[in-house]
Coordinates of C-alpha atoms and ligand atoms in Angstrom, one line a residue:
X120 CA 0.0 0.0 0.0
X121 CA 1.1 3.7 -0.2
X122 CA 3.4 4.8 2.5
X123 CA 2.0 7.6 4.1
X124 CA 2.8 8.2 7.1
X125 CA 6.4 9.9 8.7
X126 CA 7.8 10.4 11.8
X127 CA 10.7 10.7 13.4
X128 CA 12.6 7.5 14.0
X129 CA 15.3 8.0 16.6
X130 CA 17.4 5.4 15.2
X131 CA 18.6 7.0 12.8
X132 CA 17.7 10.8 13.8
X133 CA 15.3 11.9 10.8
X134 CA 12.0 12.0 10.0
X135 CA 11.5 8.9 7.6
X136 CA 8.7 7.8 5.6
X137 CA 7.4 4.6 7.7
X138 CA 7.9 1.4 5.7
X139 CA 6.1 -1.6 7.3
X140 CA 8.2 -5.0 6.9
X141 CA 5.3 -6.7 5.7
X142 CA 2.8 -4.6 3.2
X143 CA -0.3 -3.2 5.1
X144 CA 0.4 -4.9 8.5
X145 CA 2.3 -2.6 11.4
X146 CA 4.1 -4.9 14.8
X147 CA 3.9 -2.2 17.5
X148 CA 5.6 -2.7 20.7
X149 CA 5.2 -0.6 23.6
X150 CA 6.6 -0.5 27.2
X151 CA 4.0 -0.7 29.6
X152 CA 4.0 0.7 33.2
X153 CA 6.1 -0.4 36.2
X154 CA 3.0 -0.9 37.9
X155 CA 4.0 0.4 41.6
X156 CA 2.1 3.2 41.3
X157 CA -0.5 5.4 40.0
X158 CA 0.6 6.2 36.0
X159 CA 0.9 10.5 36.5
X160 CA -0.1 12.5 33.8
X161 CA 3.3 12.6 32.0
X162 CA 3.3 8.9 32.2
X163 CA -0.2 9.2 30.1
X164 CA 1.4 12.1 27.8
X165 CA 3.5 9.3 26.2
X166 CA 0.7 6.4 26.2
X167 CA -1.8 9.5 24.5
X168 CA 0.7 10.1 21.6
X169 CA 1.2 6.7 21.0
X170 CA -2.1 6.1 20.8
X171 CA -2.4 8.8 18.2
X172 CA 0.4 7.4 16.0
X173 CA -1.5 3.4 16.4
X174 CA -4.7 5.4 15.0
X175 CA -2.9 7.1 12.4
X176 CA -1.5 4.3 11.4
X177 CA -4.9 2.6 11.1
X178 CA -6.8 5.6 9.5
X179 CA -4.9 5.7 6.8
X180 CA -5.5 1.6 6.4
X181 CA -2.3 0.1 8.0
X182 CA -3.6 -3.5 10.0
X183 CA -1.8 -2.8 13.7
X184 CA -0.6 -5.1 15.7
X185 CA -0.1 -3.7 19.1
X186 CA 1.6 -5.1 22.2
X187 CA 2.2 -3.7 26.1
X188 CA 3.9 -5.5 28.3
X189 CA 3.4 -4.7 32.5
X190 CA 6.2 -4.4 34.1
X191 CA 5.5 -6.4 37.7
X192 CA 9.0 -7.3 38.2
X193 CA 12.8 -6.4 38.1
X194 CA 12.6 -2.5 37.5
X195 CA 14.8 -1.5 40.1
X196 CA 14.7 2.2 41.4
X197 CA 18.3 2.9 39.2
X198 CA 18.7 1.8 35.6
X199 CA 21.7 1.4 36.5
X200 CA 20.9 -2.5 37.8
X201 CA 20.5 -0.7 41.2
X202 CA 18.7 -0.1 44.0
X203 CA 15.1 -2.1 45.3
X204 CA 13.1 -3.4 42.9
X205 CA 10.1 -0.5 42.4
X206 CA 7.4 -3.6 43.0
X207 CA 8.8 -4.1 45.8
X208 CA 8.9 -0.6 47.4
X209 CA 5.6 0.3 46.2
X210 CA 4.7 -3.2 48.2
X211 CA 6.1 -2.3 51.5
X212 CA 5.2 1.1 51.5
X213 CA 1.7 -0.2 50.9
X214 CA 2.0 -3.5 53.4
X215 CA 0.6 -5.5 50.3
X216 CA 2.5 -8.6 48.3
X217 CA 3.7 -7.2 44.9
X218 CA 1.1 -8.9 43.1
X219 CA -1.8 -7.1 45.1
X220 CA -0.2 -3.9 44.3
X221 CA 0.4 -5.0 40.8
X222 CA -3.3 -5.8 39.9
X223 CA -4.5 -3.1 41.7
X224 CA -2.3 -0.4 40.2
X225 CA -2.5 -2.2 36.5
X226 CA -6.1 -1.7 37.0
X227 CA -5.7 1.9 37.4
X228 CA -3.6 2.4 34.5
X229 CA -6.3 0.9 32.1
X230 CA -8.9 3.1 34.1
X231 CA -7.0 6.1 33.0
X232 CA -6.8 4.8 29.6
X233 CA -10.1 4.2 29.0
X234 CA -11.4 8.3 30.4
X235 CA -8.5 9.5 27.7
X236 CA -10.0 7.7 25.1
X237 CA -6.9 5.6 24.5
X238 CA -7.2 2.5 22.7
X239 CA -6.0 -0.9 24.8
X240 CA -3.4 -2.3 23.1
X241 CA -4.4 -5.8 21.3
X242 CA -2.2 -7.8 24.1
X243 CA -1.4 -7.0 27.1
X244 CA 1.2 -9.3 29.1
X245 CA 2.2 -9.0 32.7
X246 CA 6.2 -9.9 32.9
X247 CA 5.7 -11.9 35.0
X248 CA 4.1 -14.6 32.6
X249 CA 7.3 -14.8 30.4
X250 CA 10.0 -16.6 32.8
X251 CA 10.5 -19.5 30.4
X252 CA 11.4 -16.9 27.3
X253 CA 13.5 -15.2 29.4
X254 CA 15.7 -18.4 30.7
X255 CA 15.8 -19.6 26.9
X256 CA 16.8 -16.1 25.4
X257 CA 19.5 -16.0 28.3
X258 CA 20.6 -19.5 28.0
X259 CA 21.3 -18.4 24.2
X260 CA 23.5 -15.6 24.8
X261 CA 25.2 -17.1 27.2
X262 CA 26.1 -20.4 24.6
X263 CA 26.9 -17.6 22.1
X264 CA 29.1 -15.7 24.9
X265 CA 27.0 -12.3 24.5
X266 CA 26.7 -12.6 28.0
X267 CA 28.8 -13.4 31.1
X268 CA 27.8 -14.4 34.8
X269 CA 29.7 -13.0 37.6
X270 CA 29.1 -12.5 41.5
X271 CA 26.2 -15.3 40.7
X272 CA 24.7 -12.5 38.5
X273 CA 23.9 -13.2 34.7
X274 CA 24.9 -9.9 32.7
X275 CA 25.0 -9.1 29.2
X276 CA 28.4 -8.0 27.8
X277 CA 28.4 -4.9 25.6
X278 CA 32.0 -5.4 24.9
X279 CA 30.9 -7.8 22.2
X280 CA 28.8 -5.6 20.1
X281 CA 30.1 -3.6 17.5
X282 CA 27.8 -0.5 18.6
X283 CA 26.1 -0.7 21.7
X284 CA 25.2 3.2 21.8
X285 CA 23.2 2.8 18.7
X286 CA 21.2 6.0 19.6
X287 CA 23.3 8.3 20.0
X288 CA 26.4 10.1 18.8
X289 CA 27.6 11.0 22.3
X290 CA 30.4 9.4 24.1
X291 CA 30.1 6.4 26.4
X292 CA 31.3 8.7 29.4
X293 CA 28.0 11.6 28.5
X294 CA 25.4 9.1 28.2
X295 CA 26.5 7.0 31.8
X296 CA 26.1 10.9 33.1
X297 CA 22.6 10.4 32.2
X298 CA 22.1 7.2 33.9
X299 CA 19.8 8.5 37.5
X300 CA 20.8 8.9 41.3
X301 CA 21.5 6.1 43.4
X302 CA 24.1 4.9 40.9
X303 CA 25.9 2.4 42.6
X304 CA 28.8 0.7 40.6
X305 CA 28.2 -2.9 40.5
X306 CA 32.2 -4.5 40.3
X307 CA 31.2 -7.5 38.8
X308 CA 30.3 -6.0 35.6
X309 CA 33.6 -6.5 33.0
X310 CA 32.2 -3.4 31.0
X311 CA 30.7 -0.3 32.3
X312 CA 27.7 -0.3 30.4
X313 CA 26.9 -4.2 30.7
X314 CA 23.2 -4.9 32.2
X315 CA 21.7 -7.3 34.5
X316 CA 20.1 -9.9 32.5
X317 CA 19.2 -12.6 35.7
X318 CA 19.1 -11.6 39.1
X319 CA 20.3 -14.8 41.4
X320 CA 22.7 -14.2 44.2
X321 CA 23.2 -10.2 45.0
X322 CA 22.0 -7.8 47.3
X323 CA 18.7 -7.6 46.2
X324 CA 18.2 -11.2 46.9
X325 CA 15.3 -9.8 49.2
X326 CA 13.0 -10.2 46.5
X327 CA 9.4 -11.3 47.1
X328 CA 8.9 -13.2 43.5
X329 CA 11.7 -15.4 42.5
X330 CA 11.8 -18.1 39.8
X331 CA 14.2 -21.7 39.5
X332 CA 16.8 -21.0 36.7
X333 CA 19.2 -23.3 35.7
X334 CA 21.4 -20.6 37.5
X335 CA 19.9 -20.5 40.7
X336 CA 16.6 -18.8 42.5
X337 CA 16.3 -15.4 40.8
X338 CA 14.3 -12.7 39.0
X339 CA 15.0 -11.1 35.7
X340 CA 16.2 -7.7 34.5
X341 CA 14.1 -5.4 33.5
X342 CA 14.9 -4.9 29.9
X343 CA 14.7 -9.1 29.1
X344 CA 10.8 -8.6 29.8
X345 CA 10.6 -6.2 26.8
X346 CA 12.4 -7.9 23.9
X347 CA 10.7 -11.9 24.7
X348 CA 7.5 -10.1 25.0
X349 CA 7.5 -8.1 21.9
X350 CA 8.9 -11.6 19.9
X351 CA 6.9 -13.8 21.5
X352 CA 3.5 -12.2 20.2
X353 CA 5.3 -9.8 17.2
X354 CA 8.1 -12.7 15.8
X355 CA 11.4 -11.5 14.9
X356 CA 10.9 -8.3 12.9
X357 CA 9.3 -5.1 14.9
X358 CA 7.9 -2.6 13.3
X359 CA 8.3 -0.1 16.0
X360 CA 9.0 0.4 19.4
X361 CA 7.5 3.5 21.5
X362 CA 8.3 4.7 24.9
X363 CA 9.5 7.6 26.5
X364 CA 12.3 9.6 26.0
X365 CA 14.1 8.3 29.2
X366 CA 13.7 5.0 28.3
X367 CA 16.3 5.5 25.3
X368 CA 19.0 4.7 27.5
X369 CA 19.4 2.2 28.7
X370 CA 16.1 0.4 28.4
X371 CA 16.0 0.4 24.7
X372 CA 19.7 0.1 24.1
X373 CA 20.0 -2.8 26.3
X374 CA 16.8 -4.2 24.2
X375 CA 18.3 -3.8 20.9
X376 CA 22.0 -5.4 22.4
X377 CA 19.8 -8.8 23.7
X378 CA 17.3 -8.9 20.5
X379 CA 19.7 -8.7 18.1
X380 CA 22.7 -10.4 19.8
X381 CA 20.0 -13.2 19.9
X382 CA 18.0 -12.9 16.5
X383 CA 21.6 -12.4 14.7
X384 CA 19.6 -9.6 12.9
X385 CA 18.4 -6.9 12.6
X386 CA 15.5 -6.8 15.3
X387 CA 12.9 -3.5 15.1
X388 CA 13.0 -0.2 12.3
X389 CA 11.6 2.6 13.6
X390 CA 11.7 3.6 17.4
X391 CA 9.3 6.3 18.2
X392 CA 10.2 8.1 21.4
X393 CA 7.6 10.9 23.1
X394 CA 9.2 13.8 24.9
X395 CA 8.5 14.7 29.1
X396 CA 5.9 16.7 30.9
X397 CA 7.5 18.8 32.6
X398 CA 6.3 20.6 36.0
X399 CA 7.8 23.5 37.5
X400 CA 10.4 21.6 39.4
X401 CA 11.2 19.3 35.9
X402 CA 10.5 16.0 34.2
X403 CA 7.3 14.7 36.4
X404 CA 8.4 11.2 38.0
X405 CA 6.3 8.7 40.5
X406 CA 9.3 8.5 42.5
X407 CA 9.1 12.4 43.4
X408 CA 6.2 11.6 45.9
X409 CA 4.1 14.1 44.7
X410 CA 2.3 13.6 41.1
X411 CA -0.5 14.4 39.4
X412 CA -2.6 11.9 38.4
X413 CA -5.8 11.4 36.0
X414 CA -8.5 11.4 38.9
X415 CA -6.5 13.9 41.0
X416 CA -7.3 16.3 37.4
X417 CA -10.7 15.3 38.0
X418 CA -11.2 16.1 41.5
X419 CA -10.2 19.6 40.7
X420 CA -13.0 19.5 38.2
X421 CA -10.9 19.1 34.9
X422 CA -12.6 16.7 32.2
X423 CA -9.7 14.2 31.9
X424 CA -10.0 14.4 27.7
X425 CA -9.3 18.7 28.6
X426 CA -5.6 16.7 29.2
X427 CA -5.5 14.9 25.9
X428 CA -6.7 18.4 24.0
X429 CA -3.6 19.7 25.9
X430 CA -1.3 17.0 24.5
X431 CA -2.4 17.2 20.8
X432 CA -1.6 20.5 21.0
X433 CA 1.6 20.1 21.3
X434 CA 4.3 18.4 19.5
X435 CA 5.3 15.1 20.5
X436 CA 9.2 15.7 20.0
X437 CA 9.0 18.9 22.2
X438 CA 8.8 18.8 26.1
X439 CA 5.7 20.1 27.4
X440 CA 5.5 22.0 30.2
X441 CA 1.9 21.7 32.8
X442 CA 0.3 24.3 34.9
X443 CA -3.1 24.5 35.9
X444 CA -3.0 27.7 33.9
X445 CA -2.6 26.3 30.6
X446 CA -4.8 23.2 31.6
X447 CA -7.6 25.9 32.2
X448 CA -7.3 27.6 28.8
X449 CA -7.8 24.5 26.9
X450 CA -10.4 23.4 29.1
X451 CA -12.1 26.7 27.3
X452 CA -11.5 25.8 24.4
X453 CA -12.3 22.0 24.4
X454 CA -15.6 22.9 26.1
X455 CA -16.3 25.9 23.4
X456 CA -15.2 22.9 20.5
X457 CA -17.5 20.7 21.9
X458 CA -20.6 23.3 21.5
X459 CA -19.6 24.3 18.3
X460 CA -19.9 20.9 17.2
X461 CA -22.9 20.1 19.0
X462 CA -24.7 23.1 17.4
X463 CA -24.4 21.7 14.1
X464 CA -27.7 20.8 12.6
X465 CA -27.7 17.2 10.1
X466 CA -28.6 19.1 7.5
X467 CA -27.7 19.4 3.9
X468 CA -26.6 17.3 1.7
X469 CA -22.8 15.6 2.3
X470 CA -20.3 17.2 -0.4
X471 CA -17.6 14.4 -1.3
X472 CA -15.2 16.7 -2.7
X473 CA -15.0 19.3 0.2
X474 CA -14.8 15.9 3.0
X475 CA -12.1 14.3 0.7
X476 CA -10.3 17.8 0.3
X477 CA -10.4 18.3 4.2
X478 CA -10.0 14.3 5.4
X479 CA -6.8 14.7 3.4
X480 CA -5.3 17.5 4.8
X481 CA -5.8 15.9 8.0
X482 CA -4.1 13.0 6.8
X483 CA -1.2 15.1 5.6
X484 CA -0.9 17.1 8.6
X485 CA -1.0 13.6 10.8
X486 CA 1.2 11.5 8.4
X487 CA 3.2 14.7 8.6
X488 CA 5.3 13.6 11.9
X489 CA 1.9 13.3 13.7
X490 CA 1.6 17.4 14.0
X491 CA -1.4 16.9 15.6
X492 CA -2.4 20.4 16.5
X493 CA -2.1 21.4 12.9
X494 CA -4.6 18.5 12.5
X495 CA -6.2 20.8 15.2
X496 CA -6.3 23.6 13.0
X497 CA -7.3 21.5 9.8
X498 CA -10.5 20.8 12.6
X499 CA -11.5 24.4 13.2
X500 CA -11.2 25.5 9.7
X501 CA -13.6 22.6 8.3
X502 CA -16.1 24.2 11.2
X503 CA -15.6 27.7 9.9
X504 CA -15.5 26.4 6.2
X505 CA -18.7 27.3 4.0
X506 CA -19.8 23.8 3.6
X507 CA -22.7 22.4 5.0
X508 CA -23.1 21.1 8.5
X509 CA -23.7 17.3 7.6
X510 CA -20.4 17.7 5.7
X511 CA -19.1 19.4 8.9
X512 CA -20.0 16.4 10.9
X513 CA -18.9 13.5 9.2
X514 CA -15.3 15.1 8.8
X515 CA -15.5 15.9 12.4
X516 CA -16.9 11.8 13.3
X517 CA -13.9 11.2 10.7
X518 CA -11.5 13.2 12.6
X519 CA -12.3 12.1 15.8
X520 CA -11.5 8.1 15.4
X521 CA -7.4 9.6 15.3
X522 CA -8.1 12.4 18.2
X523 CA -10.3 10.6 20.2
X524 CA -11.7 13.7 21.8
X525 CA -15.0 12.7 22.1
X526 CA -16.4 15.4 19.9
X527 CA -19.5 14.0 19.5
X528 CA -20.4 14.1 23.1
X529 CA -21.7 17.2 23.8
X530 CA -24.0 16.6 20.5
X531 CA -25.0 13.1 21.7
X532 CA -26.0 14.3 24.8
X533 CA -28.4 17.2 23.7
X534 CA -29.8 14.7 21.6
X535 CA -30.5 12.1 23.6
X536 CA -32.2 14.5 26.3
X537 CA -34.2 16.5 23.3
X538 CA -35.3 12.6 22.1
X539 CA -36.1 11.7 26.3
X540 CA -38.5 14.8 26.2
X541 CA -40.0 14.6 23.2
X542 CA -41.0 10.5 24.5
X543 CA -42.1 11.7 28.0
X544 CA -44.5 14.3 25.7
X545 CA -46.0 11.4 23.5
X546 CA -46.3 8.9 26.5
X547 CA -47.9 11.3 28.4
X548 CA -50.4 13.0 25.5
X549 CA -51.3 8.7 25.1
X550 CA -52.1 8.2 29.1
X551 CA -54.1 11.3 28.6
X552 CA -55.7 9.8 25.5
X553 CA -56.2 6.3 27.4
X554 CA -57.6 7.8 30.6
X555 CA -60.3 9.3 28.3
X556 CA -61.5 6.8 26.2
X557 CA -61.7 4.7 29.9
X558 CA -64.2 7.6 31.1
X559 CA -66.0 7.0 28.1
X560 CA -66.1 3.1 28.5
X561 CA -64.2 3.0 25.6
X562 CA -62.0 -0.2 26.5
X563 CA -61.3 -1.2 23.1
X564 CA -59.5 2.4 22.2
X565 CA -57.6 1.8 26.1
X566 CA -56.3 -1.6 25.4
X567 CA -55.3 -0.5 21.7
X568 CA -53.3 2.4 23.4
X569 CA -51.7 0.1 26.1
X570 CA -50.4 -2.3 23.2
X571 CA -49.1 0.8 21.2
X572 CA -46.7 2.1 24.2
X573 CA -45.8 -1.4 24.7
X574 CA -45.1 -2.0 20.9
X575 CA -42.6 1.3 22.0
X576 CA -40.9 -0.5 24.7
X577 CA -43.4 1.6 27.6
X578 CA -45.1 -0.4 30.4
X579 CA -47.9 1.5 32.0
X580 CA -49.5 0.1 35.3
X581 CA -52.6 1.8 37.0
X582 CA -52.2 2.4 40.6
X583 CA -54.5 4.3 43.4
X584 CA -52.3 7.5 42.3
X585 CA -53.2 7.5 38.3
X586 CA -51.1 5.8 35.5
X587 CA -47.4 5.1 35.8
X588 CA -45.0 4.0 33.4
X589 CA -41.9 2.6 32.7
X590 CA -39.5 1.9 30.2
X591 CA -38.9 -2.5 29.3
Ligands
LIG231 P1 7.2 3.7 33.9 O1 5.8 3.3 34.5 O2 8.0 4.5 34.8 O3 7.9 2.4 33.4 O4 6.9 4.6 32.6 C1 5.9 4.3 31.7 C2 6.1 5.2 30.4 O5 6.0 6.6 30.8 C3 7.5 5.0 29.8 O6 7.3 5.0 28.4 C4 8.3 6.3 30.2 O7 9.2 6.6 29.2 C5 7.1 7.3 30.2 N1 7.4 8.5 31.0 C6 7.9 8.6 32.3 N2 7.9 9.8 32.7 C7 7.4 10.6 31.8 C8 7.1 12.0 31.7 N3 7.4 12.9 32.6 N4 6.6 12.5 30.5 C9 6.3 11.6 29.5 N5 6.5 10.3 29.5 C10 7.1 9.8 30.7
LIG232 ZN1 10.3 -1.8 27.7

């Protein structure tokens, strides 16, 4: 099929035109949430704009394949192979087992997803399901000497890659700057940036969940879960990988050394990466202790899809910075977008060549490195354009199966309570009609009115107080 659609694929640092590895179909992989926690709004920035590159992807007629893992176990609070394992904290702090605290939060994440309108993923797999992958990938690269083991530890050995920073032009030395606090150096690692790939004998052997490996009672890394997820249900060629920015390095450089030091080929294309939100103090993070989350937005009053307004308007590759300020302007303008659309009467004829005209430069605008809010603006003009408004509505319906913004609501709504009225009218002028022909002993006009309401769905039932009724 035509190849639409661009973005930009940090692998190799453009914007490239996206070229499936099989004609039509898309393998999308995307890390899920290390589920210790509430997901905070920034969290949900980079789940939002994936969604909006999956629907792209599928307006413009591309079959997805999409895949999420849930990260239950091995994240520890340092990427650098550091630290307690984030299930774990989250358990103690809440005096539950990790796997309470991982349904519960998991739960919550999909909650989220489902008030910003974000698709779910086609699978979903909890880590924890995948221990035998991860023993057979790791028993691999171990045969194949990609990896090592050392202080009962298995690690992966970078040394034996030709390019293990395949994202980026910096230095080893600037990108282990980047690695976060509590980096601890671990001395049984031959090369600096070699990973954890099994857990057995460490510090961390406090662990709650551990598995039998054929190198002793462990857990796995965190980046194993990622790459024997996304080939167990996506094969051996992705299509492309999404995440955050932060999870460039090392989460998705240690993926792409294990995949392909395992595959013996090339593993995924395109890696799509969304950029942070930002508060005052910096990049938002659940370990801060205070973050914003979905229902906290709602408590204050904000209509959580206000949020996802605020992220199309924005560009994916640019941080984004929150304040209540800005979250109150677009809650203006969503609401005002919302009555514009719902004060569009389905009238007029549809014009084919003005939707196509408009539908495409949407398309164009979205294919164009998802610039969603010029997709935004492609919106408002077709509602100022001199078209008419059943035109107006099907590109809007149209639009809204990529934005998601529920733009229809508002509409719906009126609708449904102009349709409620106008039944309690006609119910009522037919109980009036009934009660009438009773007077008059006319039981055959009664009973004919009783079996047309019911014929409607409408019960009626006389009682000492008059005629009630009731929809079946
Ligand atoms: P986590 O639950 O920490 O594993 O993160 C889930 C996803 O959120 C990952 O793709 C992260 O890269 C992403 N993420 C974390 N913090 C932010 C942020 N402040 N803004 C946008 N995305 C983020
Ligand atoms: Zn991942």
């Amino acid at each position: 099929m035509e190849n639409k659609v661009s973005f930009y694929n940090t692998l190799t640092r453009k914007v490239e035109q996206f070229i499936p590895y099989e004609d039509g179909k898309v393998r999308m992989y995307t890390c899920g949430p290390t589920v210790y926690h509430f997901a905070h709004i920034g969290n949900l920035r980079s789940y939002i704009m994936e969604d909006i590159l999956e629907k792209t992807l599928r307006y413009v007629g591309y079959d997805v394949k999409r895949v999420m893992n849930i990260t239950d176990v091995g994240h520890l609070s340092s990427d650098a192979d550091t630290g307690e394992d984030k299930m774990l904290k989250g358990a103690k702090r809440e005096h539950k087992s990790v796997m309470e605290i991982a349904k519960f939060y998991a739960d919550a994440f999909f909650v989220d997803f489902a008030k910003l309108n974000i698709k779910m993923p086609d699978v979903v797999d909890p880590a924890t399901n995948h221990i035998d992958d991860y023993i057979k990938v790791i028993d691999k690269l171990l045969e194949t000497g990609y990896a090592y083991s050392a202080g009962d530890n298995i690690y992966f050995d970078t040394s034996k890659l030709k390019d293990y920073y395949v994202f980026s032009s910096q230095t080893e030395k600037e990108l282990m700057v980047g690695v976060r606090d509590d980096v601890d150096e671990d001395s049984n690692k031959r090369n600096k940036g070699d990973f954890v790939l099994w857990f057995t004998k460490s510090k961390f052997d406090n662990q709650e969940l551990k598995w039998q490996s054929p190198w002793g009672i462990g857990y796995p890394g965190w980046h194993i879960e990622c790459s024997c997820i996304s080939m167990k249900h996506l094969g051996e060629h992705l299509d492309i990988h999404c995440g955050g920015v932060d999870n460039i390095f090392p989460h998705h450089t240690n993926e792409i050394a294990q995949s392909e030091a395992y595959l013996g080929h090339k593993w995924c294309n395109y890696w799509f990466h969304v950029h942070h939100l930002n508060d005052k103090q910096g990049k938002m993070s659940k370990s801060k202790g205070e973050f914003l989350t979905v229902s906290l937005l709602e408590e204050k009053g904000y209509n959580p899809l206000a949020y996802r307004f605020f992220c199309l308007q924005s560009h994916y590759r640019k941080p984004l910075e929150f304040s209540y300020e800005n979250l109150d302007n677009v809650t203006v303008a969503y609401e005002k977008l919302l009555k514009r659309v719902a004060s569009l009467k389905d009238e007029g004829t549809k014009d084919e060549a003005a939707f196509n005209k408009y539908k495409e430069e949407f398309e164009n605008a979205m294919s164009n490195d998802l610039n969603s809010s010029q997709a935004i603006t492609v919106l408002y003009d077709v509602l100022k354009a001199d078209i008419s408004d059943s035109t107006k509505l099907a590109l809007v319906e149209s639009f809204d199966y990529v934005l998601s913004l529920s733009l229809l609501s508002l509409r719906k709504a009126k609708e449904d309570s102009k349709e409620d009225a106008e039944l309690v009218a006609y119910v009522e002028e037919k109980i009036a009609q009934r009660k009438e022909a009773k007077k008059n002993k006319d039981f055959a006009t009664a009973d004919a009115i009783r079996e047309e309401l019911l014929s409607k769905g409408i019960t009626i039932k006389d009682t000492r107080e008059g005629t009630v009724w009731e929809r079946a």
